[in-house]
mmCIF file of C-alpha atoms in Angstrom:
data_model
loop_
_atom_site.group_PDB
_atom_site.id
_atom_site.type_symbol
_atom_site.label_atom_id
_atom_site.label_comp_id
_atom_site.label_asym_id
_atom_site.label_seq_id
_atom_site.Cartn_x
_atom_site.Cartn_y
_atom_site.Cartn_z
ATOM 1 C CA MET A 1 55.197 -48.071 23.438
ATOM 2 C CA SER A 2 56.241 -50.217 26.418
ATOM 3 C CA GLU A 3 54.468 -53.460 27.167
ATOM 4 C CA ILE A 4 52.022 -53.448 30.057
ATOM 5 C CA PRO A 5 50.808 -56.759 31.581
ATOM 6 C CA SER A 6 47.184 -57.239 30.535
ATOM 7 C CA THR A 7 46.194 -60.119 32.832
ATOM 8 C CA PHE A 8 46.395 -60.371 36.612
ATOM 9 C CA GLN A 9 48.576 -63.150 38.041
ATOM 10 C CA PRO A 10 47.788 -63.325 41.780
ATOM 11 C CA PRO A 11 50.063 -64.911 44.396
ATOM 12 C CA SER A 12 49.333 -68.402 45.663
ATOM 13 C CA THR A 13 46.835 -68.950 48.469
ATOM 14 C CA ASP A 14 48.667 -72.101 49.697
ATOM 15 C CA GLY A 15 49.436 -72.262 53.403
ATOM 16 C CA LYS A 16 47.243 -69.304 54.321
ATOM 17 C CA PRO A 17 44.334 -69.227 56.785
ATOM 18 C CA PHE A 18 40.962 -70.238 55.410
ATOM 19 C CA VAL A 19 38.956 -67.299 54.037
ATOM 20 C CA PRO A 20 35.208 -67.871 53.607
ATOM 21 C CA GLU A 21 33.924 -67.184 50.127
ATOM 22 C CA TRP A 22 32.214 -63.872 49.488
ATOM 23 C CA LEU A 23 28.697 -64.623 48.305
ATOM 24 C CA ALA A 24 27.361 -61.784 46.195
ATOM 25 C CA PRO A 25 23.890 -60.730 47.396
ATOM 26 C CA PRO A 26 21.061 -60.647 44.838
ATOM 27 C CA ALA A 27 20.616 -57.598 42.643
ATOM 28 C CA THR A 28 17.457 -55.575 43.055
ATOM 29 C CA LYS A 29 14.326 -56.810 41.299
ATOM 30 C CA GLU A 30 12.748 -53.378 41.454
ATOM 31 C CA VAL A 31 12.350 -51.319 38.307
ATOM 32 C CA HIS A 32 14.385 -48.119 38.401
ATOM 33 C CA ASP A 33 15.560 -45.573 35.876
ATOM 34 C CA PHE A 34 19.183 -46.681 36.068
ATOM 35 C CA ALA A 35 21.966 -44.513 34.668
ATOM 36 C CA LYS A 36 22.810 -45.535 31.098
ATOM 37 C CA LEU A 37 26.594 -45.794 31.170
ATOM 38 C CA THR A 38 28.774 -46.610 28.183
ATOM 39 C CA THR A 39 30.730 -49.876 28.370
ATOM 40 C CA ILE A 40 34.396 -49.641 27.355
ATOM 41 C CA ASP A 41 36.295 -52.829 26.452
ATOM 42 C CA LEU A 42 39.839 -52.040 27.587
ATOM 43 C CA SER A 43 41.310 -55.008 25.690
ATOM 44 C CA LEU A 44 40.488 -53.232 22.405
ATOM 45 C CA LEU A 45 43.192 -50.686 23.174
ATOM 46 C CA ASP A 46 45.721 -53.337 22.056
ATOM 47 C CA ALA A 47 43.825 -54.304 18.903
ATOM 48 C CA PRO A 48 46.096 -54.600 15.823
ATOM 49 C CA ASP A 49 43.484 -52.864 13.664
ATOM 50 C CA PRO A 50 43.878 -49.071 14.068
ATOM 51 C CA THR A 51 40.235 -48.504 13.139
ATOM 52 C CA VAL A 52 39.189 -50.534 16.189
ATOM 53 C CA VAL A 53 41.369 -48.364 18.435
ATOM 54 C CA ALA A 54 40.066 -45.202 16.776
ATOM 55 C CA ASP A 55 36.470 -46.303 17.377
ATOM 56 C CA LEU A 56 37.316 -47.038 21.035
ATOM 57 C CA VAL A 57 38.822 -43.556 21.452
ATOM 58 C CA ALA A 58 35.773 -41.926 19.827
ATOM 59 C CA THR A 59 33.378 -43.880 22.054
ATOM 60 C CA THR A 60 35.375 -42.972 25.164
ATOM 61 C CA LYS A 61 35.498 -39.293 24.179
ATOM 62 C CA ARG A 62 31.738 -39.173 23.787
ATOM 63 C CA ALA A 63 31.060 -41.064 27.041
ATOM 64 C CA ILE A 64 33.303 -39.005 29.309
ATOM 65 C CA LYS A 65 32.020 -35.747 27.868
ATOM 66 C CA GLU A 66 28.419 -36.790 28.499
ATOM 67 C CA ASP A 67 28.662 -38.766 31.745
ATOM 68 C CA GLY A 68 32.147 -38.805 33.284
ATOM 69 C CA PHE A 69 31.338 -42.396 34.324
ATOM 70 C CA LEU A 70 31.906 -45.633 32.389
ATOM 71 C CA TYR A 71 31.745 -49.376 32.784
ATOM 72 C CA LEU A 72 35.170 -50.912 32.080
ATOM 73 C CA VAL A 73 35.299 -54.574 31.028
ATOM 74 C CA ASN A 74 38.004 -57.014 29.885
ATOM 75 C CA TYR A 75 40.596 -55.212 31.972
ATOM 76 C CA GLY A 76 42.464 -58.360 33.016
ATOM 77 C CA VAL A 77 40.938 -59.572 36.318
ATOM 78 C CA THR A 78 38.671 -62.636 36.293
ATOM 79 C CA ILE A 79 35.464 -62.772 38.330
ATOM 80 C CA GLU A 80 37.024 -65.488 40.525
ATOM 81 C CA GLN A 81 40.106 -63.345 41.220
ATOM 82 C CA LEU A 82 37.884 -60.377 41.993
ATOM 83 C CA HIS A 83 35.707 -62.364 44.393
ATOM 84 C CA ARG A 84 38.852 -63.494 46.231
ATOM 85 C CA GLN A 85 39.649 -59.825 46.910
ATOM 86 C CA PHE A 86 36.086 -59.276 48.147
ATOM 87 C CA ALA A 87 36.490 -62.330 50.386
ATOM 88 C CA ILE A 88 39.665 -60.824 51.900
ATOM 89 C CA ALA A 89 37.857 -57.506 52.494
ATOM 90 C CA GLN A 90 34.974 -59.378 54.121
ATOM 91 C CA TYR A 91 37.497 -61.278 56.263
ATOM 92 C CA LEU A 92 39.067 -57.986 57.394
ATOM 93 C CA HIS A 93 35.747 -56.531 58.532
ATOM 94 C CA ARG A 94 34.702 -59.729 60.288
ATOM 95 C CA ASN A 95 38.001 -60.260 62.087
ATOM 96 C CA ILE A 96 39.613 -56.905 62.821
ATOM 97 C CA SER A 97 40.199 -56.746 66.569
ATOM 98 C CA GLU A 98 38.971 -53.985 68.847
ATOM 99 C CA GLU A 99 42.612 -53.302 69.679
ATOM 100 C CA ASP A 100 43.424 -52.764 65.996
ATOM 101 C CA LYS A 101 40.356 -50.563 65.535
ATOM 102 C CA ASP A 102 41.661 -48.285 68.295
ATOM 103 C CA ARG A 103 45.311 -48.488 67.263
ATOM 104 C CA LEU A 104 44.630 -47.803 63.582
ATOM 105 C CA LEU A 105 41.812 -45.279 64.031
ATOM 106 C CA TRP A 106 41.788 -42.734 61.223
ATOM 107 C CA ASP A 107 42.098 -38.970 61.563
ATOM 108 C CA PRO A 108 40.667 -37.133 58.514
ATOM 109 C CA ALA A 109 41.689 -33.784 60.043
ATOM 110 C CA THR A 110 45.210 -34.652 58.832
ATOM 111 C CA GLY A 111 43.967 -34.605 55.218
ATOM 112 C CA LEU A 112 44.162 -38.394 54.853
ATOM 113 C CA PHE A 113 41.562 -41.125 55.272
ATOM 114 C CA ALA A 114 44.315 -43.607 56.239
ATOM 115 C CA GLY A 115 43.379 -46.424 58.599
ATOM 116 C CA TYR A 116 40.160 -47.617 60.177
ATOM 117 C CA LYS A 117 36.902 -45.657 59.930
ATOM 118 C CA PRO A 118 34.346 -46.671 62.586
ATOM 119 C CA GLY A 119 30.627 -46.545 61.907
ATOM 120 C CA PHE A 120 29.974 -43.126 63.406
ATOM 121 C CA GLY A 121 30.700 -40.247 61.055
ATOM 122 C CA TRP A 122 33.514 -38.698 59.047
ATOM 123 C CA LYS A 123 35.651 -37.310 61.862
ATOM 124 C CA ARG A 124 38.006 -39.026 64.287
ATOM 125 C CA GLU A 125 35.724 -37.936 67.121
ATOM 126 C CA LYS A 126 32.580 -39.987 67.592
ATOM 127 C CA GLY A 127 29.546 -38.530 65.824
ATOM 128 C CA ALA A 128 26.141 -39.810 64.786
ATOM 129 C CA ILE A 129 25.991 -43.475 63.778
ATOM 130 C CA ASP A 130 26.185 -43.865 60.004
ATOM 131 C CA GLY A 131 26.774 -47.615 59.755
ATOM 132 C CA ILE A 132 29.782 -47.263 57.410
ATOM 133 C CA GLU A 133 33.119 -48.907 58.222
ATOM 134 C CA HIS A 134 36.289 -48.625 56.113
ATOM 135 C CA PHE A 135 39.855 -49.642 56.114
ATOM 136 C CA ASN A 136 41.898 -47.351 53.867
ATOM 137 C CA PHE A 137 45.298 -48.483 52.600
ATOM 138 C CA TYR A 138 47.656 -45.612 51.741
ATOM 139 C CA HIS A 139 51.389 -45.737 51.069
ATOM 140 C CA GLU A 140 52.058 -45.651 54.815
ATOM 141 C CA GLN A 141 49.968 -48.798 55.294
ATOM 142 C CA PHE A 142 51.767 -50.664 52.517
ATOM 143 C CA SER A 143 55.194 -49.558 53.734
ATOM 144 C CA ASP A 144 54.787 -50.857 57.308
ATOM 145 C CA ILE A 145 52.916 -54.054 58.178
ATOM 146 C CA HIS A 146 52.213 -52.658 61.661
ATOM 147 C CA ASN A 147 49.857 -50.134 60.037
ATOM 148 C CA ILE A 148 47.661 -53.006 58.802
ATOM 149 C CA PRO A 149 45.082 -54.994 60.825
ATOM 150 C CA THR A 150 46.752 -58.139 62.125
ATOM 151 C CA CYS A 151 44.023 -60.382 60.708
ATOM 152 C CA VAL A 152 45.014 -59.614 57.085
ATOM 153 C CA HIS A 153 48.795 -59.870 57.490
ATOM 154 C CA PRO A 154 48.817 -63.326 55.807
ATOM 155 C CA PHE A 155 47.066 -61.873 52.729
ATOM 156 C CA MET A 156 49.077 -58.708 52.174
ATOM 157 C CA ASP A 157 50.948 -60.191 49.214
ATOM 158 C CA GLU A 158 47.581 -60.657 47.488
ATOM 159 C CA ILE A 159 46.359 -57.137 48.322
ATOM 160 C CA VAL A 160 49.656 -55.603 47.166
ATOM 161 C CA ALA A 161 49.673 -57.586 43.906
ATOM 162 C CA PHE A 162 46.059 -56.599 43.228
ATOM 163 C CA CYS A 163 46.766 -52.897 43.805
ATOM 164 C CA GLU A 164 49.917 -53.001 41.688
ATOM 165 C CA PHE A 165 47.991 -54.529 38.799
ATOM 166 C CA LEU A 166 45.179 -51.992 39.115
ATOM 167 C CA THR A 167 47.537 -49.009 39.210
ATOM 168 C CA GLN A 168 50.343 -50.116 36.895
ATOM 169 C CA SER A 169 48.233 -51.989 34.355
ATOM 170 C CA VAL A 170 44.526 -51.083 34.474
ATOM 171 C CA ASN A 171 44.909 -47.417 35.365
ATOM 172 C CA ARG A 172 47.940 -46.954 33.141
ATOM 173 C CA ARG A 173 46.069 -48.409 30.142
ATOM 174 C CA LEU A 174 43.029 -46.290 30.990
ATOM 175 C CA LEU A 175 45.220 -43.169 31.116
ATOM 176 C CA ARG A 176 46.669 -44.157 27.732
ATOM 177 C CA LEU A 177 43.158 -44.247 26.348
ATOM 178 C CA LEU A 178 42.399 -40.830 27.862
ATOM 179 C CA SER A 179 45.691 -39.436 26.517
ATOM 180 C CA LYS A 180 44.588 -40.598 23.074
ATOM 181 C CA VAL A 181 41.301 -38.733 23.532
ATOM 182 C CA LEU A 182 43.351 -35.579 24.156
ATOM 183 C CA GLU A 183 45.485 -36.521 21.098
ATOM 184 C CA LEU A 184 48.618 -36.529 23.232
ATOM 185 C CA ASP A 185 51.455 -39.041 23.539
ATOM 186 C CA ASP A 186 50.128 -42.340 24.841
ATOM 187 C CA ASP A 187 51.807 -42.079 28.254
ATOM 188 C CA TYR A 188 51.340 -38.316 28.702
ATOM 189 C CA LEU A 189 48.918 -38.577 31.651
ATOM 190 C CA TRP A 190 50.822 -41.464 33.210
ATOM 191 C CA ASN A 191 54.224 -39.756 33.006
ATOM 192 C CA LYS A 192 53.247 -36.158 33.689
ATOM 193 C CA VAL A 193 50.266 -36.395 36.061
ATOM 194 C CA GLN A 194 49.778 -39.747 37.790
ATOM 195 C CA SER A 195 51.608 -40.429 41.083
ATOM 196 C CA GLN A 196 53.466 -43.733 40.940
ATOM 197 C CA LYS A 197 55.040 -44.363 44.356
ATOM 198 C CA GLY A 198 54.316 -47.850 45.724
ATOM 199 C CA PRO A 199 51.215 -49.965 45.093
ATOM 200 C CA VAL A 200 48.747 -47.031 45.138
ATOM 201 C CA GLY A 201 50.879 -43.953 44.449
ATOM 202 C CA GLU A 202 49.480 -41.061 46.479
ATOM 203 C CA GLY A 203 45.992 -42.544 46.256
ATOM 204 C CA TYR A 204 44.514 -45.345 48.340
ATOM 205 C CA LEU A 205 42.565 -48.607 48.355
ATOM 206 C CA ARG A 206 39.363 -48.721 50.372
ATOM 207 C CA HIS A 207 37.673 -51.807 51.853
ATOM 208 C CA ALA A 208 34.244 -50.391 52.756
ATOM 209 C CA LEU A 209 31.327 -52.056 54.529
ATOM 210 C CA PHE A 210 27.906 -50.382 54.576
ATOM 211 C CA HIS A 211 25.641 -51.862 57.223
ATOM 212 C CA PRO A 212 21.859 -51.662 56.715
ATOM 213 C CA LEU A 213 20.462 -48.362 57.919
ATOM 214 C CA GLY A 214 18.525 -48.258 61.170
ATOM 215 C CA GLU A 215 15.296 -46.301 60.974
ATOM 216 C CA ASP A 216 16.573 -43.464 63.189
ATOM 217 C CA THR A 217 19.751 -43.103 61.104
ATOM 218 C CA ARG A 218 17.783 -43.216 57.863
ATOM 219 C CA LYS A 219 15.482 -40.431 59.043
ATOM 220 C CA LEU A 220 18.412 -38.313 60.247
ATOM 221 C CA GLY A 221 20.157 -38.418 56.872
ATOM 222 C CA GLY A 222 17.085 -38.741 54.664
ATOM 223 C CA GLY A 223 18.510 -41.952 53.189
ATOM 224 C CA LEU A 224 21.797 -40.258 52.250
ATOM 225 C CA ARG A 225 24.896 -42.331 53.106
ATOM 226 C CA MET A 226 27.537 -40.060 51.541
ATOM 227 C CA ASN A 227 27.081 -36.477 50.338
ATOM 228 C CA GLY A 228 27.142 -35.637 46.669
ATOM 229 C CA HIS A 229 30.702 -34.881 45.576
ATOM 230 C CA HIS A 230 33.318 -35.112 42.847
ATOM 231 C CA ASP A 231 36.423 -37.221 43.349
ATOM 232 C CA TYR A 232 39.513 -35.025 43.460
ATOM 233 C CA GLY A 233 42.047 -37.385 41.870
ATOM 234 C CA THR A 234 42.728 -38.752 38.394
ATOM 235 C CA THR A 235 40.513 -41.846 38.141
ATOM 236 C CA THR A 236 38.422 -43.853 40.593
ATOM 237 C CA LEU A 237 38.072 -47.597 40.020
ATOM 238 C CA LEU A 238 35.000 -48.985 41.796
ATOM 239 C CA PHE A 239 34.095 -52.638 41.392
ATOM 240 C CA SER A 240 30.433 -53.072 40.477
ATOM 241 C CA VAL A 241 28.412 -54.714 43.280
ATOM 242 C CA PRO A 242 24.817 -55.993 43.398
ATOM 243 C CA ILE A 243 23.621 -53.601 46.121
ATOM 244 C CA SER A 244 22.532 -50.454 44.305
ATOM 245 C CA CYS A 245 23.655 -47.431 46.357
ATOM 246 C CA LEU A 246 25.866 -45.407 44.024
ATOM 247 C CA GLN A 247 23.966 -42.634 42.247
ATOM 248 C CA ILE A 248 25.188 -40.148 39.640
ATOM 249 C CA TYR A 249 23.789 -36.732 38.799
ATOM 250 C CA GLY A 250 22.810 -36.550 35.148
ATOM 251 C CA ASN A 251 22.773 -33.690 32.701
ATOM 252 C CA ASP A 252 18.999 -33.587 33.212
ATOM 253 C CA GLU A 253 19.636 -32.786 36.911
ATOM 254 C CA LYS A 254 18.316 -36.113 38.208
ATOM 255 C CA TRP A 255 19.996 -38.615 40.524
ATOM 256 C CA ARG A 256 20.053 -42.181 39.153
ATOM 257 C CA TYR A 257 21.332 -45.470 40.526
ATOM 258 C CA VAL A 258 24.231 -47.149 38.748
ATOM 259 C CA GLY A 259 23.137 -50.712 37.949
ATOM 260 C CA TYR A 260 25.020 -53.945 38.648
ATOM 261 C CA ASN A 261 27.326 -55.126 35.862
ATOM 262 C CA PRO A 262 29.041 -58.277 37.236
ATOM 263 C CA GLY A 263 32.835 -58.202 37.111
ATOM 264 C CA SER A 264 33.021 -54.715 35.626
ATOM 265 C CA LEU A 265 34.740 -51.644 36.960
ATOM 266 C CA VAL A 266 32.691 -48.511 37.402
ATOM 267 C CA VAL A 267 35.136 -45.748 36.458
ATOM 268 C CA ASN A 268 34.721 -42.075 37.140
ATOM 269 C CA LEU A 269 37.088 -39.262 36.317
ATOM 270 C CA GLY A 270 38.274 -36.890 39.001
ATOM 271 C CA GLU A 271 38.754 -33.143 39.177
ATOM 272 C CA THR A 272 42.438 -33.442 38.258
ATOM 273 C CA LEU A 273 41.588 -34.729 34.787
ATOM 274 C CA GLU A 274 38.800 -32.177 34.376
ATOM 275 C CA ILE A 275 41.386 -29.434 34.871
ATOM 276 C CA ILE A 276 44.132 -31.072 32.745
ATOM 277 C CA SER A 277 41.635 -31.519 29.889
ATOM 278 C CA GLY A 278 40.438 -27.920 30.074
ATOM 279 C CA GLY A 279 36.937 -29.120 30.924
ATOM 280 C CA HIS A 280 36.676 -31.698 28.110
ATOM 281 C CA PHE A 281 36.656 -34.453 30.725
ATOM 282 C CA LYS A 282 33.860 -34.236 33.248
ATOM 283 C CA ALA A 283 34.245 -34.877 36.978
ATOM 284 C CA THR A 284 30.725 -36.143 37.624
ATOM 285 C CA ARG A 285 28.764 -35.520 40.797
ATOM 286 C CA HIS A 286 27.868 -38.714 42.600
ATOM 287 C CA ARG A 287 26.687 -39.837 46.017
ATOM 288 C CA VAL A 288 25.870 -42.948 48.036
ATOM 289 C CA TYR A 289 22.193 -43.346 48.841
ATOM 290 C CA GLN A 290 20.041 -45.978 50.528
ATOM 291 C CA PRO A 291 19.437 -48.991 48.238
ATOM 292 C CA PRO A 292 16.087 -50.052 46.773
ATOM 293 C CA SER A 293 13.697 -51.399 49.401
ATOM 294 C CA ASP A 294 14.261 -55.071 48.480
ATOM 295 C CA GLN A 295 17.965 -54.619 49.384
ATOM 296 C CA ALA A 296 17.508 -52.494 52.505
ATOM 297 C CA HIS A 297 18.378 -55.439 54.792
ATOM 298 C CA GLU A 298 21.634 -56.305 52.987
ATOM 299 C CA GLN A 299 25.207 -55.282 53.762
ATOM 300 C CA ARG A 300 27.095 -53.607 50.927
ATOM 301 C CA LEU A 301 30.759 -54.561 50.669
ATOM 302 C CA SER A 302 32.736 -52.266 48.386
ATOM 303 C CA LEU A 303 36.280 -52.188 46.973
ATOM 304 C CA VAL A 304 37.513 -48.900 45.528
ATOM 305 C CA LEU A 305 40.885 -47.690 44.265
ATOM 306 C CA PHE A 306 41.262 -43.900 44.289
ATOM 307 C CA ASN A 307 44.087 -42.865 41.967
ATOM 308 C CA ALA A 308 45.799 -39.540 42.606
ATOM 309 C CA ALA A 309 48.072 -37.073 40.846
ATOM 310 C CA GLU A 310 51.596 -36.287 41.960
ATOM 311 C CA GLY A 311 51.076 -34.145 45.056
ATOM 312 C CA SER A 312 53.467 -31.335 44.107
ATOM 313 C CA LEU A 313 51.673 -30.598 40.831
ATOM 314 C CA ARG A 314 49.786 -27.355 40.282
ATOM 315 C CA VAL A 315 47.660 -28.496 37.383
ATOM 316 C CA SER A 316 46.469 -26.457 34.434
ATOM 317 C CA PRO A 317 45.115 -27.400 31.016
ATOM 318 C CA ALA A 318 47.471 -29.392 28.780
ATOM 319 C CA MET A 319 47.598 -26.700 26.089
ATOM 320 C CA GLU A 320 49.817 -28.910 23.916
ATOM 321 C CA SER A 321 46.733 -31.088 23.338
ATOM 322 C CA PRO A 322 45.593 -30.739 19.695
ATOM 323 C CA LEU A 323 42.021 -31.260 20.934
ATOM 324 C CA ILE A 324 42.272 -28.238 23.256
ATOM 325 C CA GLN A 325 44.066 -26.176 20.601
ATOM 326 C CA ARG A 326 41.333 -26.957 18.086
ATOM 327 C CA GLU A 327 38.219 -26.758 20.269
ATOM 328 C CA GLY A 328 39.373 -24.556 23.131
ATOM 329 C CA CYS A 329 38.546 -25.116 26.804
ATOM 330 C CA ILE A 330 35.063 -25.634 28.232
ATOM 331 C CA ASN A 331 35.139 -22.788 30.678
ATOM 332 C CA GLU A 332 31.815 -23.428 32.391
ATOM 333 C CA GLN A 333 32.849 -26.909 33.498
ATOM 334 C CA GLY A 334 32.732 -27.321 37.290
ATOM 335 C CA VAL A 335 35.958 -27.173 39.249
ATOM 336 C CA TYR A 336 38.024 -26.355 36.166
ATOM 337 C CA ASN A 337 36.200 -23.024 35.978
ATOM 338 C CA GLY A 338 37.234 -22.247 39.575
ATOM 339 C CA PHE A 339 40.889 -23.065 38.855
ATOM 340 C CA LYS A 340 40.727 -20.992 35.648
ATOM 341 C CA THR A 341 39.428 -17.977 37.564
ATOM 342 C CA LEU A 342 42.407 -18.137 39.929
ATOM 343 C CA MET A 343 44.836 -18.492 37.014
ATOM 344 C CA ASP A 344 43.238 -15.634 35.073
ATOM 345 C CA ASN A 345 43.690 -13.398 38.132
ATOM 346 C CA GLY A 346 47.360 -14.322 38.413
ATOM 347 C CA MET A 347 46.842 -16.279 41.628
ATOM 348 C CA PRO A 348 48.513 -19.640 42.313
ATOM 349 C CA VAL A 349 46.273 -22.665 42.239
ATOM 350 C CA PRO A 350 46.668 -25.221 45.048
ATOM 351 C CA THR A 351 48.932 -28.212 44.619
ATOM 352 C CA MET A 352 47.174 -31.541 44.179
ATOM 353 C CA LYS A 353 48.258 -32.510 47.697
ATOM 354 C CA GLU A 354 46.764 -29.311 49.112
ATOM 355 C CA TRP A 355 43.579 -29.738 47.067
ATOM 356 C CA ARG A 356 42.843 -33.284 48.208
ATOM 357 C CA GLU A 357 43.868 -32.723 51.828
ATOM 358 C CA ILE A 358 41.575 -29.717 52.359
ATOM 359 C CA GLN A 359 38.657 -31.641 50.869
ATOM 360 C CA ILE A 360 39.208 -34.519 53.280
ATOM 361 C CA ALA A 361 39.919 -32.357 56.339
ATOM 362 C CA THR A 362 36.787 -30.224 55.857
ATOM 363 C CA LEU A 363 34.400 -32.942 54.682
ATOM 364 C CA PRO A 364 30.892 -32.252 56.054
ATOM 365 C CA GLU A 365 28.749 -34.972 57.583
ATOM 366 C CA PRO A 366 25.848 -36.222 55.420
ATOM 367 C CA ASN A 367 23.412 -35.985 58.352
ATOM 368 C CA LEU A 368 24.519 -32.500 59.472
ATOM 369 C CA LYS A 369 23.244 -30.313 56.667
ATOM 370 C CA LYS A 370 23.587 -27.215 58.850
ATOM 371 C CA GLU A 371 27.355 -27.471 58.268
ATOM 372 C CA MET A 372 26.851 -26.707 54.585
ATOM 373 C CA LYS A 373 26.288 -23.376 52.865
ATOM 374 C CA THR A 374 23.370 -23.378 50.408
ATOM 375 C CA LEU A 375 22.527 -21.247 47.398
ATOM 376 C CA GLU A 376 20.134 -21.372 44.454
ATOM 377 C CA VAL A 377 21.477 -21.986 40.936
ATOM 378 C CA ASN A 378 19.012 -21.944 38.023
ATOM 379 C CA GLY A 379 16.172 -22.723 40.395
ATOM 380 C CA LYS A 380 18.022 -25.650 42.038
ATOM 381 C CA LEU A 381 19.143 -25.656 45.680
ATOM 382 C CA MET A 382 22.868 -26.342 45.919
ATOM 383 C CA TYR A 383 25.446 -26.888 48.637
ATOM 384 C CA GLN A 384 28.631 -24.848 48.253
ATOM 385 C CA ARG A 385 32.068 -25.273 49.787
ATOM 386 C CA ASP A 386 34.728 -22.639 49.208
ATOM 387 C CA LEU A 387 38.208 -24.165 49.095
ATOM 388 C CA PHE A 388 41.247 -21.951 48.354
ATOM 389 C CA GLY A 389 38.788 -19.446 46.878
ATOM 390 C CA ILE A 390 37.379 -22.090 44.528
ATOM 391 C CA PRO A 391 33.617 -22.747 44.845
ATOM 392 C CA VAL A 392 32.666 -26.432 44.809
ATOM 393 C CA VAL A 393 28.928 -26.679 44.125
ATOM 394 C CA ILE A 394 26.861 -29.839 44.615
ATOM 395 C CA PRO A 395 23.053 -30.289 44.321
ATOM 396 C CA VAL A 396 21.160 -30.805 47.574
#
């Protein structure tokens, strides 16, 4: 098993422009029924005692089957190193020029979120104000400095190094752990599924800034900032922040906030791994909602790495998995069930590139519910999108 660096070694900050420190806002003092996520200590994967590793695998198996979300700790980035990355993201949003906003304006109709998202909806064309700004770094941004806002040019070595560590160390070790859950070779998911081109493969890094909601905007969307959805990729690495906006949909059909766990990664598994695992891994529904009232006046700065599969793949369950051979597939599980139906009927499933691009290009606006088809499932009102003949169902 090849050695993977377990600690982040960032480039020097000497000779660079001054970047103001990111000061984490206070966590909510309100009492909420927060989601109870399992904490996974990634450093235990390298423990010399095989019983420790076996316990880690068993804990992970149970957590991802129940929740699809985890807290990941001891993954190799210190809180100081993490806050430096937040400071750079804050610097980008405070200093990006109007010229760069226009020049680097995104176009989701292309199937990519690449570039700058202004605070008015999820299309290139101006829509209703939603108060959410992004800059999304794809391979094309990392491969040409002119595709990056000028204000962060001096810090690109730090952003690149951070992404490379997250993809080639943190995500690779996480995929090793998940391969162990499937009882496959340690690097099965890394070698056969994960895209590996450049700092982010075919995924992307997002620097997101959520401005406080104005009353009119809040009423228009009912407090919803981003629609309920699954992520389409392999894994999503979201750094825990004090402003509670992320909510997950539990097995009891209730939305719950994910609480603040300083320095940890909030990890969720995407649809790709749900399909590869034959439904044993769960792509969990989640959304972004208005924060508790004592945080309503605060900005929420967010850093997220979306990891993606190799775009040419047409994924199906890894039937060589002893777990799948022994326990079979979980056919009622979400998107996997839709892919299975196509396969059972002898129809080709979409490639991973096609699957993610149609989801981005047809993404409905949170405050335009009329765009979304609704149906009732077990007494619950659901939104449904039909993509390549595959129904994607999300609770209203």
